[in-house]
Amino acid sequence: MSEKYIIGVDGSEPSRVALAWGLARATERGASVELLHVADDSFLSESVAFLSEAQQASQQMLEAEREYAQSLGFAGEITGTAVVGHPIAEVEEASKRANLLILGAHHGSRLAGSFFGTRAVKVAAVAHCPVAVIPQTQVKPNRGIVVGVDGSEPARKAIAYAAEEADRRGLPLVAVYAWMPPLTPGLEYLWSEELVESQRTAAEEAIAIGTAGLAQRYPDLEVRREIVQSPPVAALVKAAEGAELLVVGSRGRGGISRLLLGSVSHGVLQALPCPTVITR
C-alpha cells in the first residue's frame, strides 16, 4: 500500500515551497497527495451566509493550488479537501489519514506568537503522524540526514525514521548527541575533570545504544556519530546546516501535555535550518 501525504496549502510563498517539496518526495516514493486548505472561522460571523462564502472561498483556493501543483509537473494521484474551521483542529483530524503531513514555515503569521508558538509547532504537537516543516530558504544539501539522539523513546523512533530515510536515499546518517554538564551559576568550580569525563562517557554509551542494530538492518548505511558539548537545540541546528533533512522526536503525550512539544523540537522548529521532520 502506497504512502499518503497531506500538504497544507494557502497560496502563500512558504506554502508553495512546501508543496513543491512534498510533490517531489511523493514522486520519488510513488505516494498519493491530498491538498488541504482550512479557512479559519475564528474571525467569521456564525451566519450561514458568511460560512457558505468562506467554504466557497476555501474551495477556490484549493482548486488554484491544485492547478499550481499540476503546473509543477506532478503526475501522481492528487486529491483535495477544503474546510471551514479551526486550523489546528482540522489539520489534527486530517493527520489521522496520512503517513506524512507537510507544512510551510509560516513564521510571523497571525497564528504565531501565542502560548503555543508558531502554527507548525502547534500542529506538530497534536498530529497523529510525522510532520515535515519546510523552510522557505532552500540551500543545496551537502550533509545527509541528521537525527537527534538522547536515549529516550521518542529519540529511538526518530532514529528509526531517519535511518530508513537515509538508507533509501543513499545518504549518510548523522546521529548527534548534545550534552552539557549541569552547572549552577557560581559553582562551576565544583565540576572536576573526572565528573566531566563521566558525562562524556555516558554520552558515548547513549549514542552507541541509540544507533545499535543499524549496521545489521542497513548494511550499506554510513552512520556518523557526533557527540557535542553544547545545548541540544544549538547543536542540532548547527549540525543540520546544509543537511538534506533533520529528524527530531516529539515528546507529546496525552491530555493537555500533548499540546506541548519538548523544548528541543520546539526550538528546532523555531530555527528550522533545513527541512525538518518531527516524528511521533
PDB file of C-alpha atoms in Angstrom:
ATOM      1  CA  MET A   1       0.000   0.000   0.000  1.00  0.00           C
ATOM      2  CA  SER A   2       1.441   3.357  -1.051  1.00  0.00           C
ATOM      3  CA  GLU A   3       2.015   6.223   1.341  1.00  0.00           C
ATOM      4  CA  LYS A   4      -0.292   9.207   1.563  1.00  0.00           C
ATOM      5  CA  TYR A   5       0.944  12.758   2.076  1.00  0.00           C
ATOM      6  CA  ILE A   6      -1.248  15.647   3.155  1.00  0.00           C
ATOM      7  CA  ILE A   7       0.122  19.068   2.216  1.00  0.00           C
ATOM      8  CA  GLY A   8      -1.292  22.212   3.774  1.00  0.00           C
ATOM      9  CA  VAL A   9      -1.886  24.923   1.170  1.00  0.00           C
ATOM     10  CA  ASP A  10      -2.930  28.569   1.437  1.00  0.00           C
ATOM     11  CA  GLY A  11      -1.476  30.226  -1.670  1.00  0.00           C
ATOM     12  CA  SER A  12       1.454  31.824   0.173  1.00  0.00           C
ATOM     13  CA  GLU A  13       5.083  31.501  -0.864  1.00  0.00           C
ATOM     14  CA  PRO A  14       6.006  29.362   2.197  1.00  0.00           C
ATOM     15  CA  SER A  15       3.086  27.065   1.391  1.00  0.00           C
ATOM     16  CA  ARG A  16       4.143  26.691  -2.229  1.00  0.00           C
ATOM     17  CA  VAL A  17       7.726  25.891  -1.247  1.00  0.00           C
ATOM     18  CA  ALA A  18       6.371  23.113   0.970  1.00  0.00           C
ATOM     19  CA  LEU A  19       4.040  21.982  -1.806  1.00  0.00           C
ATOM     20  CA  ALA A  20       6.927  21.646  -4.269  1.00  0.00           C
ATOM     21  CA  TRP A  21       8.968  19.708  -1.678  1.00  0.00           C
ATOM     22  CA  GLY A  22       6.069  17.388  -0.940  1.00  0.00           C
ATOM     23  CA  LEU A  23       5.304  16.722  -4.588  1.00  0.00           C
ATOM     24  CA  ALA A  24       8.947  15.896  -5.325  1.00  0.00           C
ATOM     25  CA  ARG A  25       9.008  13.460  -2.424  1.00  0.00           C
ATOM     26  CA  ALA A  26       5.689  11.923  -3.479  1.00  0.00           C
ATOM     27  CA  THR A  27       7.056  11.391  -6.977  1.00  0.00           C
ATOM     28  CA  GLU A  28      10.117   9.595  -5.569  1.00  0.00           C
ATOM     29  CA  ARG A  29       8.015   7.406  -3.270  1.00  0.00           C
ATOM     30  CA  GLY A  30       5.004   6.836  -5.506  1.00  0.00           C
ATOM     31  CA  ALA A  31       2.831   8.386  -2.784  1.00  0.00           C
ATOM     32  CA  SER A  32      -0.616   9.863  -3.253  1.00  0.00           C
ATOM     33  CA  VAL A  33      -1.158  13.511  -2.306  1.00  0.00           C
ATOM     34  CA  GLU A  34      -4.056  15.282  -0.644  1.00  0.00           C
ATOM     35  CA  LEU A  35      -4.031  19.072  -0.564  1.00  0.00           C
ATOM     36  CA  LEU A  36      -5.696  20.613   2.474  1.00  0.00           C
ATOM     37  CA  HIS A  37      -6.908  24.181   2.861  1.00  0.00           C
ATOM     38  CA  VAL A  38      -8.598  25.354   6.039  1.00  0.00           C
ATOM     39  CA  ALA A  39     -10.449  28.663   6.156  1.00  0.00           C
ATOM     40  CA  ASP A  40     -10.091  29.911   9.725  1.00  0.00           C
ATOM     41  CA  ASP A  41     -13.559  30.524  11.157  1.00  0.00           C
ATOM     42  CA  SER A  42     -12.250  32.325  14.262  1.00  0.00           C
ATOM     43  CA  PHE A  43     -12.832  35.723  12.667  1.00  0.00           C
ATOM     44  CA  LEU A  44     -16.046  34.915  10.817  1.00  0.00           C
ATOM     45  CA  SER A  45     -19.649  35.562  11.604  1.00  0.00           C
ATOM     46  CA  GLU A  46     -21.564  32.415  12.514  1.00  0.00           C
ATOM     47  CA  SER A  47     -24.281  33.214   9.996  1.00  0.00           C
ATOM     48  CA  VAL A  48     -24.960  30.624   7.316  1.00  0.00           C
ATOM     49  CA  ALA A  49     -24.234  33.175   4.575  1.00  0.00           C
ATOM     50  CA  PHE A  50     -20.777  34.022   5.885  1.00  0.00           C
ATOM     51  CA  LEU A  51     -19.839  30.381   6.407  1.00  0.00           C
ATOM     52  CA  SER A  52     -21.091  29.474   2.946  1.00  0.00           C
ATOM     53  CA  GLU A  53     -18.959  32.214   1.390  1.00  0.00           C
ATOM     54  CA  ALA A  54     -15.955  31.044   3.412  1.00  0.00           C
ATOM     55  CA  GLN A  55     -16.438  27.490   2.189  1.00  0.00           C
ATOM     56  CA  GLN A  56     -16.657  28.704  -1.389  1.00  0.00           C
ATOM     57  CA  ALA A  57     -13.501  30.786  -0.999  1.00  0.00           C
ATOM     58  CA  SER A  58     -11.705  27.808   0.569  1.00  0.00           C
ATOM     59  CA  GLN A  59     -12.703  25.617  -2.366  1.00  0.00           C
ATOM     60  CA  GLN A  60     -11.478  28.234  -4.832  1.00  0.00           C
ATOM     61  CA  MET A  61      -8.139  28.422  -3.040  1.00  0.00           C
ATOM     62  CA  LEU A  62      -7.850  24.651  -3.122  1.00  0.00           C
ATOM     63  CA  GLU A  63      -8.547  24.493  -6.852  1.00  0.00           C
ATOM     64  CA  ALA A  64      -5.961  27.195  -7.535  1.00  0.00           C
ATOM     65  CA  GLU A  65      -3.329  25.251  -5.593  1.00  0.00           C
ATOM     66  CA  ARG A  66      -4.279  22.012  -7.331  1.00  0.00           C
ATOM     67  CA  GLU A  67      -3.700  23.738 -10.673  1.00  0.00           C
ATOM     68  CA  TYR A  68      -0.383  25.060  -9.392  1.00  0.00           C
ATOM     69  CA  ALA A  69       0.620  21.542  -8.342  1.00  0.00           C
ATOM     70  CA  GLN A  70      -0.169  20.251 -11.798  1.00  0.00           C
ATOM     71  CA  SER A  71       1.820  23.104 -13.351  1.00  0.00           C
ATOM     72  CA  LEU A  72       4.861  21.773 -11.482  1.00  0.00           C
ATOM     73  CA  GLY A  73       4.546  18.573 -13.487  1.00  0.00           C
ATOM     74  CA  PHE A  74       3.265  16.273 -10.759  1.00  0.00           C
ATOM     75  CA  ALA A  75       1.699  13.281 -12.472  1.00  0.00           C
ATOM     76  CA  GLY A  76       0.637  11.235  -9.450  1.00  0.00           C
ATOM     77  CA  GLU A  77      -2.700  10.908  -7.722  1.00  0.00           C
ATOM     78  CA  ILE A  78      -3.779  14.191  -6.144  1.00  0.00           C
ATOM     79  CA  THR A  79      -6.990  14.978  -4.257  1.00  0.00           C
ATOM     80  CA  GLY A  80      -8.073  17.957  -2.194  1.00  0.00           C
ATOM     81  CA  THR A  81     -10.070  18.913   0.886  1.00  0.00           C
ATOM     82  CA  ALA A  82     -11.375  22.401   1.624  1.00  0.00           C
ATOM     83  CA  VAL A  83     -12.957  23.069   5.018  1.00  0.00           C
ATOM     84  CA  VAL A  84     -14.001  25.931   7.278  1.00  0.00           C
ATOM     85  CA  GLY A  85     -12.972  25.537  10.906  1.00  0.00           C
ATOM     86  CA  HIS A  86     -10.179  25.873  13.433  1.00  0.00           C
ATOM     87  CA  PRO A  87      -6.915  25.270  11.527  1.00  0.00           C
ATOM     88  CA  ILE A  88      -5.149  23.268  14.239  1.00  0.00           C
ATOM     89  CA  ALA A  89      -8.165  21.048  14.973  1.00  0.00           C
ATOM     90  CA  GLU A  90      -8.851  20.419  11.285  1.00  0.00           C
ATOM     91  CA  VAL A  91      -5.224  19.601  10.497  1.00  0.00           C
ATOM     92  CA  GLU A  92      -5.011  17.290  13.504  1.00  0.00           C
ATOM     93  CA  GLU A  93      -8.067  15.368  12.269  1.00  0.00           C
ATOM     94  CA  ALA A  94      -6.636  15.182   8.741  1.00  0.00           C
ATOM     95  CA  SER A  95      -3.339  13.817  10.072  1.00  0.00           C
ATOM     96  CA  LYS A  96      -5.136  10.627  11.122  1.00  0.00           C
ATOM     97  CA  ARG A  97      -5.356   9.581   7.472  1.00  0.00           C
ATOM     98  CA  ALA A  98      -1.793  10.481   6.439  1.00  0.00           C
ATOM     99  CA  ASN A  99       1.677   8.937   6.558  1.00  0.00           C
ATOM    100  CA  LEU A 100       3.243  12.397   6.488  1.00  0.00           C
ATOM    101  CA  LEU A 101       1.867  15.895   6.982  1.00  0.00           C
ATOM    102  CA  ILE A 102       3.778  18.645   5.146  1.00  0.00           C
ATOM    103  CA  LEU A 103       3.633  22.335   6.060  1.00  0.00           C
ATOM    104  CA  GLY A 104       5.393  25.528   5.101  1.00  0.00           C
ATOM    105  CA  ALA A 105       7.105  27.651   7.723  1.00  0.00           C
ATOM    106  CA  HIS A 106       4.683  30.494   8.442  1.00  0.00           C
ATOM    107  CA  HIS A 107       6.733  32.455  10.961  1.00  0.00           C
ATOM    108  CA  GLY A 108       5.103  35.705  11.934  1.00  0.00           C
ATOM    109  CA  SER A 109       1.595  34.743  10.771  1.00  0.00           C
ATOM    110  CA  ARG A 110      -1.450  35.727  12.763  1.00  0.00           C
ATOM    111  CA  LEU A 111      -1.412  32.211  14.183  1.00  0.00           C
ATOM    112  CA  ALA A 112       2.043  32.768  15.636  1.00  0.00           C
ATOM    113  CA  GLY A 113       3.112  34.372  18.864  1.00  0.00           C
ATOM    114  CA  SER A 114       0.551  32.807  21.158  1.00  0.00           C
ATOM    115  CA  PHE A 115       1.243  30.415  24.020  1.00  0.00           C
ATOM    116  CA  PHE A 116       1.913  27.503  21.662  1.00  0.00           C
ATOM    117  CA  GLY A 117       4.207  29.383  19.312  1.00  0.00           C
ATOM    118  CA  THR A 118       4.033  29.077  15.519  1.00  0.00           C
ATOM    119  CA  ARG A 119       1.400  27.153  13.622  1.00  0.00           C
ATOM    120  CA  ALA A 120       3.883  24.416  12.717  1.00  0.00           C
ATOM    121  CA  VAL A 121       4.754  23.958  16.384  1.00  0.00           C
ATOM    122  CA  LYS A 122       1.077  23.649  17.279  1.00  0.00           C
ATOM    123  CA  VAL A 123       0.395  21.132  14.531  1.00  0.00           C
ATOM    124  CA  ALA A 124       3.489  19.046  15.281  1.00  0.00           C
ATOM    125  CA  ALA A 125       2.339  18.797  18.895  1.00  0.00           C
ATOM    126  CA  VAL A 126      -1.071  17.323  18.083  1.00  0.00           C
ATOM    127  CA  ALA A 127      -0.592  15.467  14.777  1.00  0.00           C
ATOM    128  CA  HIS A 128      -1.090  11.707  14.599  1.00  0.00           C
ATOM    129  CA  CYS A 129       1.660  11.208  12.006  1.00  0.00           C
ATOM    130  CA  PRO A 130       5.119  12.644  11.369  1.00  0.00           C
ATOM    131  CA  VAL A 131       5.110  16.324  10.410  1.00  0.00           C
ATOM    132  CA  ALA A 132       7.544  17.827   7.904  1.00  0.00           C
ATOM    133  CA  VAL A 133       8.104  21.582   8.103  1.00  0.00           C
ATOM    134  CA  ILE A 134       9.832  23.106   5.097  1.00  0.00           C
ATOM    135  CA  PRO A 135      11.792  26.375   5.305  1.00  0.00           C
ATOM    136  CA  GLN A 136      11.365  28.928   2.565  1.00  0.00           C
ATOM    137  CA  THR A 137      15.105  29.337   2.068  1.00  0.00           C
ATOM    138  CA  GLN A 138      16.452  26.428   0.077  1.00  0.00           C
ATOM    139  CA  VAL A 139      20.143  25.521   0.344  1.00  0.00           C
ATOM    140  CA  LYS A 140      21.818  22.835  -1.749  1.00  0.00           C
ATOM    141  CA  PRO A 141      22.178  19.893   0.665  1.00  0.00           C
ATOM    142  CA  ASN A 142      25.655  18.536   1.345  1.00  0.00           C
ATOM    143  CA  ARG A 143      25.375  16.690   4.632  1.00  0.00           C
ATOM    144  CA  GLY A 144      22.941  13.766   4.615  1.00  0.00           C
ATOM    145  CA  ILE A 145      20.232  13.081   7.215  1.00  0.00           C
ATOM    146  CA  VAL A 146      20.728  14.455  10.741  1.00  0.00           C
ATOM    147  CA  VAL A 147      18.919  13.000  13.761  1.00  0.00           C
ATOM    148  CA  GLY A 148      18.894  13.984  17.409  1.00  0.00           C
ATOM    149  CA  VAL A 149      19.831  11.285  19.936  1.00  0.00           C
ATOM    150  CA  ASP A 150      19.214  11.473  23.691  1.00  0.00           C
ATOM    151  CA  GLY A 151      18.404   7.935  24.810  1.00  0.00           C
ATOM    152  CA  SER A 152      14.644   8.497  25.036  1.00  0.00           C
ATOM    153  CA  GLU A 153      11.875   6.504  23.350  1.00  0.00           C
ATOM    154  CA  PRO A 154      10.926   9.476  21.101  1.00  0.00           C
ATOM    155  CA  ALA A 155      14.568   9.681  20.014  1.00  0.00           C
ATOM    156  CA  ARG A 156      14.648   5.960  19.188  1.00  0.00           C
ATOM    157  CA  LYS A 157      11.642   6.425  16.931  1.00  0.00           C
ATOM    158  CA  ALA A 158      13.321   9.410  15.305  1.00  0.00           C
ATOM    159  CA  ILE A 159      16.464   7.355  14.689  1.00  0.00           C
ATOM    160  CA  ALA A 160      14.439   4.564  13.082  1.00  0.00           C
ATOM    161  CA  TYR A 161      12.710   7.078  10.788  1.00  0.00           C
ATOM    162  CA  ALA A 162      15.937   8.867   9.899  1.00  0.00           C
ATOM    163  CA  ALA A 163      17.848   5.637   9.242  1.00  0.00           C
ATOM    164  CA  GLU A 164      15.193   4.350   6.851  1.00  0.00           C
ATOM    165  CA  GLU A 165      15.204   7.726   5.114  1.00  0.00           C
ATOM    166  CA  ALA A 166      18.997   7.840   4.806  1.00  0.00           C
ATOM    167  CA  ASP A 167      19.226   4.262   3.559  1.00  0.00           C
ATOM    168  CA  ARG A 168      16.521   4.812   0.962  1.00  0.00           C
ATOM    169  CA  ARG A 169      18.249   7.943  -0.330  1.00  0.00           C
ATOM    170  CA  GLY A 170      21.760   6.517  -0.150  1.00  0.00           C
ATOM    171  CA  LEU A 171      22.872   9.286   2.218  1.00  0.00           C
ATOM    172  CA  PRO A 172      24.909   9.159   5.434  1.00  0.00           C
ATOM    173  CA  LEU A 173      23.058   9.262   8.746  1.00  0.00           C
ATOM    174  CA  VAL A 174      24.494  11.797  11.187  1.00  0.00           C
ATOM    175  CA  ALA A 175      23.454  10.957  14.761  1.00  0.00           C
ATOM    176  CA  VAL A 176      24.025  13.917  17.093  1.00  0.00           C
ATOM    177  CA  TYR A 177      24.127  13.662  20.875  1.00  0.00           C
ATOM    178  CA  ALA A 178      24.432  17.020  22.652  1.00  0.00           C
ATOM    179  CA  TRP A 179      25.249  17.297  26.319  1.00  0.00           C
ATOM    180  CA  MET A 180      26.059  19.970  28.848  1.00  0.00           C
ATOM    181  CA  PRO A 181      27.371  19.498  32.385  1.00  0.00           C
ATOM    182  CA  PRO A 182      24.662  20.630  34.822  1.00  0.00           C
ATOM    183  CA  LEU A 183      26.065  23.891  36.082  1.00  0.00           C
ATOM    184  CA  THR A 184      24.817  26.049  38.898  1.00  0.00           C
ATOM    185  CA  PRO A 185      25.858  29.673  38.341  1.00  0.00           C
ATOM    186  CA  GLY A 186      28.822  30.460  40.512  1.00  0.00           C
ATOM    187  CA  LEU A 187      29.529  26.806  41.323  1.00  0.00           C
ATOM    188  CA  GLU A 188      31.226  25.746  38.121  1.00  0.00           C
ATOM    189  CA  TYR A 189      34.416  25.063  40.038  1.00  0.00           C
ATOM    190  CA  LEU A 190      32.704  22.081  41.723  1.00  0.00           C
ATOM    191  CA  TRP A 191      32.818  20.190  38.430  1.00  0.00           C
ATOM    192  CA  SER A 192      36.065  18.278  38.326  1.00  0.00           C
ATOM    193  CA  GLU A 193      37.577  16.849  35.163  1.00  0.00           C
ATOM    194  CA  GLU A 194      36.586  13.385  36.418  1.00  0.00           C
ATOM    195  CA  LEU A 195      32.931  14.358  36.619  1.00  0.00           C
ATOM    196  CA  VAL A 196      33.005  15.956  33.178  1.00  0.00           C
ATOM    197  CA  GLU A 197      34.686  12.840  31.793  1.00  0.00           C
ATOM    198  CA  SER A 198      31.951  10.680  33.300  1.00  0.00           C
ATOM    199  CA  GLN A 199      29.397  12.812  31.449  1.00  0.00           C
ATOM    200  CA  ARG A 200      31.273  12.280  28.207  1.00  0.00           C
ATOM    201  CA  THR A 201      31.353   8.534  28.818  1.00  0.00           C
ATOM    202  CA  ALA A 202      27.621   8.497  29.467  1.00  0.00           C
ATOM    203  CA  ALA A 203      27.080  10.398  26.206  1.00  0.00           C
ATOM    204  CA  GLU A 204      29.179   7.880  24.266  1.00  0.00           C
ATOM    205  CA  GLU A 205      27.188   4.999  25.740  1.00  0.00           C
ATOM    206  CA  ALA A 206      23.881   6.676  24.940  1.00  0.00           C
ATOM    207  CA  ILE A 207      24.727   7.330  21.288  1.00  0.00           C
ATOM    208  CA  ALA A 208      26.110   3.784  20.912  1.00  0.00           C
ATOM    209  CA  ILE A 209      22.893   2.308  22.313  1.00  0.00           C
ATOM    210  CA  GLY A 210      20.750   4.665  20.243  1.00  0.00           C
ATOM    211  CA  THR A 211      22.369   3.590  16.967  1.00  0.00           C
ATOM    212  CA  ALA A 212      22.830  -0.087  17.852  1.00  0.00           C
ATOM    213  CA  GLY A 213      21.491  -2.507  15.267  1.00  0.00           C
ATOM    214  CA  LEU A 214      21.534  -0.096  12.350  1.00  0.00           C
ATOM    215  CA  ALA A 215      24.506  -1.830  10.688  1.00  0.00           C
ATOM    216  CA  GLN A 216      22.664  -5.150  10.679  1.00  0.00           C
ATOM    217  CA  ARG A 217      19.432  -3.657   9.366  1.00  0.00           C
ATOM    218  CA  TYR A 218      21.062  -1.358   6.815  1.00  0.00           C
ATOM    219  CA  PRO A 219      24.407  -2.893   5.779  1.00  0.00           C
ATOM    220  CA  ASP A 220      25.164  -0.142   3.263  1.00  0.00           C
ATOM    221  CA  LEU A 221      24.228   2.760   5.530  1.00  0.00           C
ATOM    222  CA  GLU A 222      27.043   5.060   6.636  1.00  0.00           C
ATOM    223  CA  VAL A 223      26.452   6.165  10.237  1.00  0.00           C
ATOM    224  CA  ARG A 224      28.370   9.099  11.667  1.00  0.00           C
ATOM    225  CA  ARG A 225      28.148   9.621  15.422  1.00  0.00           C
ATOM    226  CA  GLU A 226      28.789  13.114  16.749  1.00  0.00           C
ATOM    227  CA  ILE A 227      28.953  13.996  20.439  1.00  0.00           C
ATOM    228  CA  VAL A 228      28.816  17.729  21.038  1.00  0.00           C
ATOM    229  CA  GLN A 229      29.211  19.656  24.280  1.00  0.00           C
ATOM    230  CA  SER A 230      26.561  22.239  23.550  1.00  0.00           C
ATOM    231  CA  PRO A 231      22.882  22.971  24.263  1.00  0.00           C
ATOM    232  CA  PRO A 232      20.820  20.449  22.217  1.00  0.00           C
ATOM    233  CA  VAL A 233      18.965  22.953  20.035  1.00  0.00           C
ATOM    234  CA  ALA A 234      22.136  24.825  19.105  1.00  0.00           C
ATOM    235  CA  ALA A 235      23.956  21.564  18.385  1.00  0.00           C
ATOM    236  CA  LEU A 236      21.210  20.204  16.122  1.00  0.00           C
ATOM    237  CA  VAL A 237      20.708  23.465  14.264  1.00  0.00           C
ATOM    238  CA  LYS A 238      24.434  23.720  13.548  1.00  0.00           C
ATOM    239  CA  ALA A 239      24.728  20.047  12.560  1.00  0.00           C
ATOM    240  CA  ALA A 240      21.743  20.379  10.206  1.00  0.00           C
ATOM    241  CA  GLU A 241      23.102  23.339   8.267  1.00  0.00           C
ATOM    242  CA  GLY A 242      23.273  22.003   4.729  1.00  0.00           C
ATOM    243  CA  ALA A 243      21.537  18.740   5.655  1.00  0.00           C
ATOM    244  CA  GLU A 244      19.014  17.046   3.422  1.00  0.00           C
ATOM    245  CA  LEU A 245      16.726  16.532   6.398  1.00  0.00           C
ATOM    246  CA  LEU A 246      16.694  16.911  10.186  1.00  0.00           C
ATOM    247  CA  VAL A 247      14.657  14.420  12.232  1.00  0.00           C
ATOM    248  CA  VAL A 248      13.692  15.048  15.849  1.00  0.00           C
ATOM    249  CA  GLY A 249      11.438  13.049  18.151  1.00  0.00           C
ATOM    250  CA  SER A 250       8.355  14.537  19.788  1.00  0.00           C
ATOM    251  CA  ARG A 251       7.634  14.117  23.482  1.00  0.00           C
ATOM    252  CA  GLY A 252       3.921  14.735  23.012  1.00  0.00           C
ATOM    253  CA  ARG A 253       1.692  12.756  25.382  1.00  0.00           C
ATOM    254  CA  GLY A 254      -1.972  12.578  26.340  1.00  0.00           C
ATOM    255  CA  GLY A 255      -4.113  15.282  27.876  1.00  0.00           C
ATOM    256  CA  ILE A 256      -3.096  18.939  27.832  1.00  0.00           C
ATOM    257  CA  SER A 257       0.580  17.977  27.626  1.00  0.00           C
ATOM    258  CA  ARG A 258       0.008  16.605  24.130  1.00  0.00           C
ATOM    259  CA  LEU A 259      -0.333  20.225  23.010  1.00  0.00           C
ATOM    260  CA  LEU A 260       3.261  20.878  24.005  1.00  0.00           C
ATOM    261  CA  LEU A 261       6.378  19.862  22.135  1.00  0.00           C
ATOM    262  CA  GLY A 262       9.572  19.188  24.014  1.00  0.00           C
ATOM    263  CA  SER A 263      11.905  22.168  24.266  1.00  0.00           C
ATOM    264  CA  VAL A 264      14.307  20.686  21.692  1.00  0.00           C
ATOM    265  CA  SER A 265      11.745  20.016  18.945  1.00  0.00           C
ATOM    266  CA  HIS A 266      10.122  23.384  19.673  1.00  0.00           C
ATOM    267  CA  GLY A 267      13.467  25.185  19.437  1.00  0.00           C
ATOM    268  CA  VAL A 268      14.451  23.401  16.226  1.00  0.00           C
ATOM    269  CA  LEU A 269      11.185  24.387  14.545  1.00  0.00           C
ATOM    270  CA  GLN A 270      11.755  27.996  15.524  1.00  0.00           C
ATOM    271  CA  ALA A 271      15.211  27.947  13.888  1.00  0.00           C
ATOM    272  CA  LEU A 272      14.444  25.488  11.043  1.00  0.00           C
ATOM    273  CA  PRO A 273      17.915  25.044   9.490  1.00  0.00           C
ATOM    274  CA  CYS A 274      16.631  22.672   6.777  1.00  0.00           C
ATOM    275  CA  PRO A 275      13.522  20.567   6.035  1.00  0.00           C
ATOM    276  CA  THR A 276      12.650  19.098   9.424  1.00  0.00           C
ATOM    277  CA  VAL A 277      10.535  16.107  10.399  1.00  0.00           C
ATOM    278  CA  ILE A 278       9.026  15.738  13.874  1.00  0.00           C
ATOM    279  CA  THR A 279       8.236  12.079  14.436  1.00  0.00           C
ATOM    280  CA  ARG A 280       5.514  10.684  16.684  1.00  0.00           C
TER     281      ARG A 280
END
